[in-house]
XYZ file of C-alpha atoms in Angstrom:
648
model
C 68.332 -32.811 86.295
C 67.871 -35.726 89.243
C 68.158 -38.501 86.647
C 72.086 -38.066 86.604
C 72.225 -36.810 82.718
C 74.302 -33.880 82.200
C 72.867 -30.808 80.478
C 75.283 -28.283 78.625
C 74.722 -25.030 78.116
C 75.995 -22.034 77.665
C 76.476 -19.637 80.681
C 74.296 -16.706 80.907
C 76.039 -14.441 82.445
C 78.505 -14.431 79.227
C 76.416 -12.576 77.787
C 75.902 -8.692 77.935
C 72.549 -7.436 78.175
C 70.325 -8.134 75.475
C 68.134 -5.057 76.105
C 69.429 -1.545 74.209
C 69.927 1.500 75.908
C 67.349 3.356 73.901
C 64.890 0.520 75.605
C 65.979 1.669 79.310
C 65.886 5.327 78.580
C 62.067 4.754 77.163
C 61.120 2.755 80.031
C 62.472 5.098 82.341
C 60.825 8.437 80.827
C 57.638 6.586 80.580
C 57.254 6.777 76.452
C 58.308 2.818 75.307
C 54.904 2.589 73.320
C 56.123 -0.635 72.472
C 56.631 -2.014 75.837
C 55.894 -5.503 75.372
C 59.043 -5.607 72.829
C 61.438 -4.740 75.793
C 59.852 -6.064 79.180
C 58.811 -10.112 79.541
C 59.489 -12.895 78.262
C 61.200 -12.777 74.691
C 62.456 -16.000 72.714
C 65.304 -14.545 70.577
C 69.118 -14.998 69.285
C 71.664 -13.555 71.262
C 74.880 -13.724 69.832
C 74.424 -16.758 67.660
C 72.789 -18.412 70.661
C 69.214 -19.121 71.125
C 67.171 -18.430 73.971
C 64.930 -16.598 75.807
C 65.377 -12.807 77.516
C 63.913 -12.359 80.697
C 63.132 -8.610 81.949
C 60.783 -7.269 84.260
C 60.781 -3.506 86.345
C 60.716 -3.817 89.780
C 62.744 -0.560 91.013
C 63.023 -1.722 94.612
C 63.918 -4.946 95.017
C 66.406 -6.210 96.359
C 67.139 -8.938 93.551
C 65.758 -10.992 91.173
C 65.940 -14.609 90.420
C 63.910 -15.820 86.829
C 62.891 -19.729 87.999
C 60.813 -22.030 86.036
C 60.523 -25.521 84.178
C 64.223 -25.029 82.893
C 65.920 -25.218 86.138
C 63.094 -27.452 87.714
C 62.096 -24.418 89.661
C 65.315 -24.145 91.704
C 64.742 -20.429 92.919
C 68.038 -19.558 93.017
C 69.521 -20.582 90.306
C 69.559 -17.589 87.906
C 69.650 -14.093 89.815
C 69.058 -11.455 87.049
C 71.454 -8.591 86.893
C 69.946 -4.504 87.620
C 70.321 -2.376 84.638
C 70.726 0.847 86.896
C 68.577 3.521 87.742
C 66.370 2.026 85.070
C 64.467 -0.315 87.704
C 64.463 -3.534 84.948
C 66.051 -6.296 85.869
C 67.609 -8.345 82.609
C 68.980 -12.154 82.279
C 69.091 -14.142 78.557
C 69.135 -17.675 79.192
C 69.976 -19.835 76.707
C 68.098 -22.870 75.672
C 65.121 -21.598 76.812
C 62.208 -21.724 74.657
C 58.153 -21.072 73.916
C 56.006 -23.023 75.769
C 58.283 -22.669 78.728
C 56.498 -21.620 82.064
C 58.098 -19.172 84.554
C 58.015 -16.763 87.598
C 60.328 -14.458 89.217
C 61.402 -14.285 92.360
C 61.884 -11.310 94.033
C 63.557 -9.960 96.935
C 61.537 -7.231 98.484
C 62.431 -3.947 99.693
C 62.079 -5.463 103.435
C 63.952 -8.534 102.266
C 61.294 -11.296 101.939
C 61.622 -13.076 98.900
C 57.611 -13.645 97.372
C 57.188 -15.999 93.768
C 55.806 -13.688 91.209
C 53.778 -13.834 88.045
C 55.573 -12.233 85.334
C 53.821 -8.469 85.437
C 54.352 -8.755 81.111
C 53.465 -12.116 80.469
C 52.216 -12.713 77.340
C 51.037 -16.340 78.217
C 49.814 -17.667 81.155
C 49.062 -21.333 83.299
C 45.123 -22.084 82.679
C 43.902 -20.575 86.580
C 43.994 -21.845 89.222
C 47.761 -22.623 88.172
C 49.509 -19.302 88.087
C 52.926 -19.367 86.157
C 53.849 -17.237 83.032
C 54.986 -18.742 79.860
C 56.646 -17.899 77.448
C 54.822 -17.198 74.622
C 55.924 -17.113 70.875
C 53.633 -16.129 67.954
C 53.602 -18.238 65.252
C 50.309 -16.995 63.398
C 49.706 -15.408 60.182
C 46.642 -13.602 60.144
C 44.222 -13.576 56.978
C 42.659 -9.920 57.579
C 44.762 -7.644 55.409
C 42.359 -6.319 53.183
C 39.779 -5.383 56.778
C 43.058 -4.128 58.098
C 43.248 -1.646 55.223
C 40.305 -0.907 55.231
C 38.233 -0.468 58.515
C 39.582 3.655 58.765
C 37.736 4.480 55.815
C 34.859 5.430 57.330
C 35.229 7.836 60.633
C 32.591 5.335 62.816
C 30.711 8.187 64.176
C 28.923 8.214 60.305
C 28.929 4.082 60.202
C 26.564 1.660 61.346
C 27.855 0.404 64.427
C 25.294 -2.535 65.941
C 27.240 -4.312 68.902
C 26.285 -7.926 70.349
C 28.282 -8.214 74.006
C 29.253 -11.588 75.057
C 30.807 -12.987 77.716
C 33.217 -15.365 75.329
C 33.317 -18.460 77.931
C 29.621 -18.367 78.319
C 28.062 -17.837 75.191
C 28.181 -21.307 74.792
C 30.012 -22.915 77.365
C 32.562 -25.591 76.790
C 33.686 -23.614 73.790
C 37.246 -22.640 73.297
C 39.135 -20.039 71.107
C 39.214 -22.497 68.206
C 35.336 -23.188 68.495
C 34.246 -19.975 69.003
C 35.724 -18.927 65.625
C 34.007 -21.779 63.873
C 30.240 -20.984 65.568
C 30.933 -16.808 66.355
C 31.448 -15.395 63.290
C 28.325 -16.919 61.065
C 25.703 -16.323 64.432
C 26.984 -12.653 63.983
C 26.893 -12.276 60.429
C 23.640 -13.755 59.892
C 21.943 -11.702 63.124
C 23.405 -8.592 60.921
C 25.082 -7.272 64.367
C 28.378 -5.500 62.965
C 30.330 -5.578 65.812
C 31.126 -7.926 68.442
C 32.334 -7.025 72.322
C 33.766 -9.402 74.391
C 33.855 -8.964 78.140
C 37.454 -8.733 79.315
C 39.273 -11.712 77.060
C 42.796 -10.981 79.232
C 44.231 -13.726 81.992
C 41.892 -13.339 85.426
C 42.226 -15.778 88.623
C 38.743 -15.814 89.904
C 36.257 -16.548 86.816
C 33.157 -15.285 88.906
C 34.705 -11.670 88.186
C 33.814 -12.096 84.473
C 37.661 -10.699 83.470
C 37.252 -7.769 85.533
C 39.406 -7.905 87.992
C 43.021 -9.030 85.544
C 46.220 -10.269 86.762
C 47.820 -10.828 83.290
C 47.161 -7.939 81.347
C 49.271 -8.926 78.053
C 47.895 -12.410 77.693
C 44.410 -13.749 77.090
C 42.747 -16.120 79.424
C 43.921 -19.618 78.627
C 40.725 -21.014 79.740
C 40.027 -20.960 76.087
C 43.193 -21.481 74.145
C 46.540 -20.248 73.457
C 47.415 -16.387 72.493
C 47.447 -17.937 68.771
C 44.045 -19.308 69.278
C 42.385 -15.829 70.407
C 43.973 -14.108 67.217
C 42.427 -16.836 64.783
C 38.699 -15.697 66.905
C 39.738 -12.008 65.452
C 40.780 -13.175 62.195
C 37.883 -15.309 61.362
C 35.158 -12.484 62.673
C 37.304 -10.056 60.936
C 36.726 -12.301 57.799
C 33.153 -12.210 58.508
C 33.253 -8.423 58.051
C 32.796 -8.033 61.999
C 34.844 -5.432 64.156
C 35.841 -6.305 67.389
C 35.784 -4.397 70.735
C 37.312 -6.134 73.444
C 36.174 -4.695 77.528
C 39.936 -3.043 78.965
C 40.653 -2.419 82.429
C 42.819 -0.163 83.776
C 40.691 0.877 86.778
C 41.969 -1.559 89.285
C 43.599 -4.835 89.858
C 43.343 -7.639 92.437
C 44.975 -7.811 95.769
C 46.505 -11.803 95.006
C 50.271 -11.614 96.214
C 51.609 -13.527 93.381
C 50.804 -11.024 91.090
C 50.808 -7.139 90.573
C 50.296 -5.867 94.328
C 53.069 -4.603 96.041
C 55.249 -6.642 93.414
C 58.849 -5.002 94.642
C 57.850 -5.405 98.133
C 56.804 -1.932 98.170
C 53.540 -0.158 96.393
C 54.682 -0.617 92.822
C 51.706 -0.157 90.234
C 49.214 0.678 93.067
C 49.141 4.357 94.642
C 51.311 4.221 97.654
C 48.524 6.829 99.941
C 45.803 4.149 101.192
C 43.327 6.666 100.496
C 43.961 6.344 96.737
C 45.628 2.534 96.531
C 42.389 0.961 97.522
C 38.937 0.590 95.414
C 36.326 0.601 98.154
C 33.562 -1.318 95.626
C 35.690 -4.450 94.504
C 38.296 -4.867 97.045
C 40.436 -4.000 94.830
C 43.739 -1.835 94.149
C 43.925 1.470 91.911
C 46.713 2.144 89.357
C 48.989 4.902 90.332
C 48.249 6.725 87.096
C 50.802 9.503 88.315
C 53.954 7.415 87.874
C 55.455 6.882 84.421
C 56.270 3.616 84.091
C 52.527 2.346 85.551
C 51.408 4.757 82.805
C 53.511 3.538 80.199
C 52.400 0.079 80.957
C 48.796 0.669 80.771
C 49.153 3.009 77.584
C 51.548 0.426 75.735
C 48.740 -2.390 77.080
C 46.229 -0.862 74.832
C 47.899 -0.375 71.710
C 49.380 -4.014 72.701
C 45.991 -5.380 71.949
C 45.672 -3.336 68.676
C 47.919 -4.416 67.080
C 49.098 -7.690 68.064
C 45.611 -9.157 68.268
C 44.198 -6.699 65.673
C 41.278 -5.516 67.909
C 38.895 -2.694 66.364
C 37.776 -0.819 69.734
C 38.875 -0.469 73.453
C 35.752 -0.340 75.987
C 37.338 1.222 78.711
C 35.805 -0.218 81.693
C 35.170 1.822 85.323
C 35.819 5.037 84.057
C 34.010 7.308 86.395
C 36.341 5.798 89.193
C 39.399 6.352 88.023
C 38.397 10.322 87.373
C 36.804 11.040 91.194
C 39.093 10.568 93.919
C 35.977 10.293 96.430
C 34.196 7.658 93.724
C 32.290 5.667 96.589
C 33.736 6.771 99.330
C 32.850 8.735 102.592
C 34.309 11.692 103.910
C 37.229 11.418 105.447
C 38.087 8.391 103.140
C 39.862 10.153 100.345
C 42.138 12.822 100.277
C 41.648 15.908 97.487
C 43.899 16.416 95.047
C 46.602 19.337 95.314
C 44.065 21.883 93.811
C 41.653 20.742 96.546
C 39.315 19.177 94.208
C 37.775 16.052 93.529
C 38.954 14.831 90.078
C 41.793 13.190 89.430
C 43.882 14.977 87.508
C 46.665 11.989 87.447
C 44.429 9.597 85.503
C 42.558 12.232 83.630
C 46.389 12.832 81.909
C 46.477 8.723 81.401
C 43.319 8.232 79.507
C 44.256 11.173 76.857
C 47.545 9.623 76.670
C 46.360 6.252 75.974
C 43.197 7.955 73.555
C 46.103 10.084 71.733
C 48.136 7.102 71.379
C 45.475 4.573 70.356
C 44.354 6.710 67.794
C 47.571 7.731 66.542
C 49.358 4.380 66.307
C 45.813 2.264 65.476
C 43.887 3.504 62.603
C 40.352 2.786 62.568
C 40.185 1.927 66.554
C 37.424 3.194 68.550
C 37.549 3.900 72.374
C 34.415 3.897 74.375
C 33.868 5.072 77.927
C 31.711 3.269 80.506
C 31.185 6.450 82.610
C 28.489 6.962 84.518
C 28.597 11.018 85.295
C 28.411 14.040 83.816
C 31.971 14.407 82.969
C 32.792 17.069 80.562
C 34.136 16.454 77.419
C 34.552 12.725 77.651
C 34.137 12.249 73.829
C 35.890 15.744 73.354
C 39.240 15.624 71.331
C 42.228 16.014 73.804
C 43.886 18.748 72.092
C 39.929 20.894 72.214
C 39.454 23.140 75.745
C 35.826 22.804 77.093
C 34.563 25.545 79.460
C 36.686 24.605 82.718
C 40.209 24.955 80.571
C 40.759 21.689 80.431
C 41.172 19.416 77.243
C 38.854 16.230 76.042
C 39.709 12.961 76.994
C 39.782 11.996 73.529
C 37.550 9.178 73.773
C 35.696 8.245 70.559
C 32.434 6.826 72.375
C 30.244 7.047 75.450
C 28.000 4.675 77.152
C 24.791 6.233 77.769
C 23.881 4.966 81.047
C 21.321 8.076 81.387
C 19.416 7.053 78.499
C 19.738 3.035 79.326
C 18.502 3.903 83.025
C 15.718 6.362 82.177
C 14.239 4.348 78.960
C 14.085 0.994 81.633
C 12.482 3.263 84.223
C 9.891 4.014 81.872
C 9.503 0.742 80.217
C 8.885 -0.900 83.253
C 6.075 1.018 84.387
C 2.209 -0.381 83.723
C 1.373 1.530 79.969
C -1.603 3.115 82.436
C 1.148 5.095 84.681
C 3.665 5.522 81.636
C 2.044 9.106 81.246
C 3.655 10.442 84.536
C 7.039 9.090 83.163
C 6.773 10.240 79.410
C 9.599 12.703 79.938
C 12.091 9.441 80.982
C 11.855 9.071 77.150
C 12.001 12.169 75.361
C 14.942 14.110 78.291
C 17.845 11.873 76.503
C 16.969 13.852 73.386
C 18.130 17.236 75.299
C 21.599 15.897 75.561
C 22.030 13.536 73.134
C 24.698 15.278 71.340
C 26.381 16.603 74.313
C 28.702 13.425 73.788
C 29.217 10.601 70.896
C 26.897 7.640 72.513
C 26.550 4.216 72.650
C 22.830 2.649 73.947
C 24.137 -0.106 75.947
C 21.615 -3.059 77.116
C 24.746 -4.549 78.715
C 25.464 -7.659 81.101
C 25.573 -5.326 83.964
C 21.395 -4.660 83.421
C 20.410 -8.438 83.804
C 22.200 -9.860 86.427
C 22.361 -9.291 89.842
C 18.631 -9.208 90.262
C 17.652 -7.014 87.995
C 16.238 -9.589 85.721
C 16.587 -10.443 82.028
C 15.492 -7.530 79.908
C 11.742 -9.527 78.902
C 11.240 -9.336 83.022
C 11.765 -5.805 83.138
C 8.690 -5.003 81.329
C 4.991 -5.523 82.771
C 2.203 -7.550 81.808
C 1.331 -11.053 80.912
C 4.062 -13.192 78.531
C 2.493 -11.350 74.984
C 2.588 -7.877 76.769
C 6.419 -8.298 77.644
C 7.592 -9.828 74.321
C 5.308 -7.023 72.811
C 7.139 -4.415 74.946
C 10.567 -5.894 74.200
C 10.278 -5.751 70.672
C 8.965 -2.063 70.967
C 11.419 -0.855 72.992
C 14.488 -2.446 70.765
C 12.860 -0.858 67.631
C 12.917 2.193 69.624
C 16.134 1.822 70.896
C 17.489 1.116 66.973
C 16.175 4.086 65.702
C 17.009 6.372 68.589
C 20.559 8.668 68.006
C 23.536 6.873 69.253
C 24.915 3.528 68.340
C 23.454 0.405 70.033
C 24.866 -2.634 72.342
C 22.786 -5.825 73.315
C 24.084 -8.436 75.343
C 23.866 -12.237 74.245
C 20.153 -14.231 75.234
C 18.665 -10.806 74.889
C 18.666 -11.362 71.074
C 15.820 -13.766 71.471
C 14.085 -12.185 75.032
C 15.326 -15.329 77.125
C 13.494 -15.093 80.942
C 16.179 -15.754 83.289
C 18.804 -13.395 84.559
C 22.560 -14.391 82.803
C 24.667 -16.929 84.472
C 28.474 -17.260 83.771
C 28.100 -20.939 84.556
C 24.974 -21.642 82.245
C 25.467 -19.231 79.362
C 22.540 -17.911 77.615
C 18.991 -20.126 77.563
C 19.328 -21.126 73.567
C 17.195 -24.577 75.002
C 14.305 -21.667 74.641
C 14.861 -21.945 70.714
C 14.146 -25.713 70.678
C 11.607 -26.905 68.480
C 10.688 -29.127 71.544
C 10.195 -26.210 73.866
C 6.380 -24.904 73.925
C 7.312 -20.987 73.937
C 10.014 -21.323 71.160
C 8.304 -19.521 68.168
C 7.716 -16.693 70.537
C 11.432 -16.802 71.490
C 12.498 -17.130 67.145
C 10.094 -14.529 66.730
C 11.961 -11.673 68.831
C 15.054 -13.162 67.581
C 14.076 -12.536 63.929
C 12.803 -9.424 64.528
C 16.592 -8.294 66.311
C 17.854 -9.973 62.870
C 15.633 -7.669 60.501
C 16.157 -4.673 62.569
C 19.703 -4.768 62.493
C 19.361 -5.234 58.541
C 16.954 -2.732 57.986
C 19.038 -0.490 60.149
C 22.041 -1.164 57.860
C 20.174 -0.518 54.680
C 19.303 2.911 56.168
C 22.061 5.380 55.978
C 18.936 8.055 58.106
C 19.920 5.221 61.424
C 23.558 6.234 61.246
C 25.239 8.512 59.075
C 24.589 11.800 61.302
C 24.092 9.934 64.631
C 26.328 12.694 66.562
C 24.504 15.839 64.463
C 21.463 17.464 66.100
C 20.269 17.758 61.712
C 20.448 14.150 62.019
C 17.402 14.430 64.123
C 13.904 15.885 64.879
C 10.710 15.514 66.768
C 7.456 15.004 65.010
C 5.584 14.382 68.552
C 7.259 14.534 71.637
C 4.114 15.222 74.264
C 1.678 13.172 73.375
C 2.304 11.545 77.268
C -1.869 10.951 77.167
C -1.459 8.342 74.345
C 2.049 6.775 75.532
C 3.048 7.563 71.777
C 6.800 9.253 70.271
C 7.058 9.911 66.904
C 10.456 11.479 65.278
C 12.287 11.324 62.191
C 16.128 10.846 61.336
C 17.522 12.286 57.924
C 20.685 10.771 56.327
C 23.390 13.135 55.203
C 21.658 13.652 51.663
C 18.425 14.579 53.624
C 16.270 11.258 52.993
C 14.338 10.627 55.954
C 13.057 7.713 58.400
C 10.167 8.189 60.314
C 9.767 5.970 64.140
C 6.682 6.170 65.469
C 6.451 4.442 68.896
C 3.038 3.349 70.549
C 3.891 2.327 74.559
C 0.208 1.742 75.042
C -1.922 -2.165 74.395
C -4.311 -0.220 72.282
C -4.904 -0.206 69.037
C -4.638 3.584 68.022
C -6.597 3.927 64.822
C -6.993 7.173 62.435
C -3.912 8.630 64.236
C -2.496 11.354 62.597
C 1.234 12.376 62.605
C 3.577 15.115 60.896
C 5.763 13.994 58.745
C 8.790 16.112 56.856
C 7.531 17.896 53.898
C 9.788 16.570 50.743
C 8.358 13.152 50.603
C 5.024 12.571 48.982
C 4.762 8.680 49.793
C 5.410 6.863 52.947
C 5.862 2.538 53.225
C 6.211 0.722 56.154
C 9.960 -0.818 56.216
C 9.675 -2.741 59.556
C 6.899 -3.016 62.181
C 7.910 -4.605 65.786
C 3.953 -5.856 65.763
C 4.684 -8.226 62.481
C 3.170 -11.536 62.931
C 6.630 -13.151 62.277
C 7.898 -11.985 65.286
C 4.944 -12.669 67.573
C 2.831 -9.789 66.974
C -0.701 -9.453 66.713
C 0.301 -8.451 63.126
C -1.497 -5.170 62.755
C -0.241 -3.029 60.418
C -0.367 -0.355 57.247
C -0.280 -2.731 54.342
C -0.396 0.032 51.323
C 1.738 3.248 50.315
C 0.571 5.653 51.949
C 0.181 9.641 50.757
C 0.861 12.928 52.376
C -1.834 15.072 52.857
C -1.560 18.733 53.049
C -2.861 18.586 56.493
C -0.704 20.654 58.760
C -0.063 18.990 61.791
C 2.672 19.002 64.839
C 4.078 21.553 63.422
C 4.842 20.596 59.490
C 2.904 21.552 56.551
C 2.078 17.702 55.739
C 1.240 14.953 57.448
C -0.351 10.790 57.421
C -2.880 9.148 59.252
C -1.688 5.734 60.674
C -2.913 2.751 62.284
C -0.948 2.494 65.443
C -0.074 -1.493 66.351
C -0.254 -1.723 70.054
C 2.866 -1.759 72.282
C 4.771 -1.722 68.814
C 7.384 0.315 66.969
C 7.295 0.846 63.227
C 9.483 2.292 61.128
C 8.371 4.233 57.442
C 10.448 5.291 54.797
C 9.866 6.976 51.169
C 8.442 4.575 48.709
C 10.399 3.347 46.288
């Protein structure tokens, strides 16, 4: 070891292969669901010794040396041996334990020898340092009784409330371990019951935000160990929070140490140009027609079910992994061999992976970020839509119409919001053409686009007043809803990975504070009032869940619908997108309930508004009006939302 002691060991190559044939037959048909068991890094006993087995797939190399801290990074001290047509190549070394960091070196196809990441790692160096380690779990989880029970309730008919965070950000300088101390009560007490973190696994360039991932089995030791993001899970799951976690099988980064061209030849990327290469990111795209990439994308999301106990997969980039000419010119792709567009290679993956996520994982989500008109993303696989062709099985959509044509509309002066009234009511036509989410994600306030307060017009009270309207609105709407962190409390500035959200706006010290703890309370009250209201989400994906009271009134910049919960009791929303007070305003309502109460109102002094409101129980009259035999008259709070209920 260069100090002149003599190490012992036993010799590796004593030992016969400590990976089963059943593994390699698996592997090679595409099916090991339980990938992560066979390929990597795994610390075990091998006849009596103890040790670690090293295995990784690259089918055409030439060899395979495992190097690391255990042989001072001599790279040619342990070739691995090729278990046959099977691609893996296997060595146990004994002696060799967890913490232990790694790489392989491999012998390409043309015979250049390049110093790889392990493809399966499930721990990695903290980037810009690049090795695998070997990783052993040691932690015993304290979730059991949210384990059992998060599959009671199919989450189309739950409340589902999601905050998105960016988990290095949200307050930077935090690891794992502090995150799970500060997370879980922020969370809990802003009554959001779901948190999604941007992409948690191991990434080398931390401007991407996780989205472009080199080490798709570990999480990103910027924060902690693997241990460390499981007690994060635990202790939100303990709060009574799910977790979502952002996936991405859409592409990968070029960086040579890592998944591109890993055997020397194209390995998990699509060996035509036309397909290999993501013309938006610079990226590579999966080959989704080849087993074994397959496998290891499918087996990578049931991975983070169930060794890390995660509630939902947000599938990230979908629309480009179904179009073969996503962002690109003609002449830059090639069709597929029916001469279309689609891709039918990846549409296969993604029901795999939904079929298998649901079937393995009970009580996981999936949810789409695709931005087209795809049918049947939220369909079941196994259900034919009108082109033949089967559901993708996911369990959720993002609703980037709805997100785009509601900030369209709330960003117009209220004076020219009557030429854009239909930007409001059109998402109602399709709403239940999929299962939705309503996502006010990270992607709508950077980049320019400004926080989601700068999007609306007027002076500082006009865009609070608009902000608050617009998330009471966006609450009561069909459709689950996502908010991303500093929106909570209407901070001004775009988000910066560096800076983290603006919670200096919530200082005492800081002159506009109690405007910035006033739209934070109100997020807090309408995420608890939404809760308390099975008419907000027990029939969000049934058109009986929903109907319009007033959907034209474009002149007075006002919407007014109802949602019923599955036993029928109603919630009225009545939206006013004008800064006038709208007195004496009358409104159907539906006919079974005599008496009406204000149960929130976005204009409530507490949260900054000018605190007009409808203090007293107020009675039906027998006045027909927009179309119902009974109806109220209402003062309307300016730029304000409120919400009525039956009295109790």
């Amino acid at each position: 070891d260069g100090t002149g002691t003599e190490i012992v060991t036993a010799d590796p190559y004593s030992f016969l292969p400590a990976l089963g044939d059943l593994d390699l037959y698996l592997i090679s048909e595409g099916r090991h669901e339980e990938l992560w068991h066979a390929l990597g890094a795994r610390v075990m006993t091998h006849r009596g010794v103890t040790g670690t087995r090293f295995a990784v797939w690259a089918p055409n190399a030439r060899g395979v040396r495992v190097t690391g801290d255990f042989c001072l990074w001599d790279g040619t001290a342990f070739p691995m041996r090729s278990l046959g047509s099977s691609g893996v190549w296997e060595l146990f070394v004994p002696g060799v334990g967890a913490g232990t960091r790694y790489k392989f070196d491999v012998c390409g196809a043309d015979g250049t020898h390049t110093l790889r990441a392990d493809p399966m790692a499930r721990g990695t160096e903290c980037p810009p340092a690049t090795a695998s380690i070997v990783e052993e779990s040691g932690y015993e989880w304290g979730d059991a009784r949210w384990m059992a029970e998060r599959d009671r309730r199919p989450a189309h008919s739950a409340p589902m409330s999601i905050y998105e965070l960016h988990p290095a950000s949200w307050r930077p300088g935090l690891g794992y371990r502090e995150l799970a101390e500060q997370l879980p009560a922020y969370v809990k007490e802003m009554g959001f019951t779901h948190v999604e973190l941007m992409p948690p696994a191991e990434h080398p360039f931390g401007g991407s935000w996780g989205y472009q991932v080199t080490g798709y089995w570990a999480p990103t030791a910027r924060l902690g160990t693997p241990d460390e993001f499981r007690a994060l899970v635990d202790a939100l799951h303990r709060a009574g929070i799910g977790v979502i976690i952002d996936w991405v099988p859409a592409h990968f980064p070029k960086d040579e140490w890592a998944l591109a061209r890993f055997d020397g030849t194209p390995c998990y990327e699509h060996p035509d140009p036309l397909r290999a290469e993501h013309p938006d990111w610079g990226t590579l795209e999966f080959d989704y027609g080849r087993r074994e990439v397959r496998n290891f994308l499918v087996a990578n999301a049931v991975y983070w079910c169930e060794e890390f106990h995660v509630d939902g997969l947000r599938v990230d980039a979908v629309a480009s992994m179904l179009y073969l000419d996503y962002s690109r010119e003609e002449g830059q792709w090639s069709p597929n061999e029916f001469g279309g567009r689609d891709n039918p290679d990846a549409v296969r993956f993604l029901q795999e992976m939904n079929s298998t996520v649901y079937r393995r994982c009970p009580g996981v989500v999936t949810i789409a970020e695709e931005s087209t008109a795809w049918d049947g993303v939220t369909r079941a696989t196994h259900e034919t839509g009108v082109d033949g062709v089967g559901g993708l099985g996911f369990g959720f959509k993002w609703n980037m119409g709805w997100m785009h044509d509601s900030l369209v509309y709330m960003s117009k002066d209220p004076v020219h919001r009557v030429h854009h009234h239909g930007e409001l009511t059109f998402s109602m036509v399709y709403a239940y053409s999929e299962n939705y989410v309503l996502p006010i994600s990270h992607d709508e306030v950077v980049h320019g686009k400004g926080a989601l307060v700068s999007k609306m017009p007027g002076d500082w009270w006009q865009r609070r007043a608009n902000h608050r309207a617009y998330l009471g609105y966006m609450w009561a709407h069909p459709g689950k809803q996502l908010l991303f962190m500093g929106q909570e409390f209407a901070q001004g500035a775009e988000w910066s990975e560096e800076e983290g959200p603006q919670w200096w706006v919530l200082d005492p010290g800081w002159p506009a504070a109690p405007d910035h703890r006033g739209v934070q309370h109100l997020v807090r009250d309408l995420n608890h009032v939404y809760r308390d209201h099975p008419a907000l989400w027990e029939r969000d994906t049934e058109p009986a869940g929903f109907s319009w009271m007033e959907a034209n009134a474009a002149e007075d910049n006002v919407l007014v619908f109802a949602r019923y919960a599955a036993d029928g009791t109603p919630l009225l929303a009545v939206c006013n997108f004008s800064p006038v007070v709208r007195f004496d305003y009358r409104v159907g309502v539906p006919d079974d309930v005599e008496r009406w109460e204000e149960i929130l109102n976005t204009d409530d002094e507490r949260y900054g508004g000018s605190g007009i409101d409808n203090p007293d129980v107020l009675k039906a009259e027998d006045t027909p009006w927009h179309g119902r035999s009974t109806s109220l008259v209402l003062t309307l709070p300016p730029l304000a939302t409120v919400w009525l209920g039956p009295a109790t």
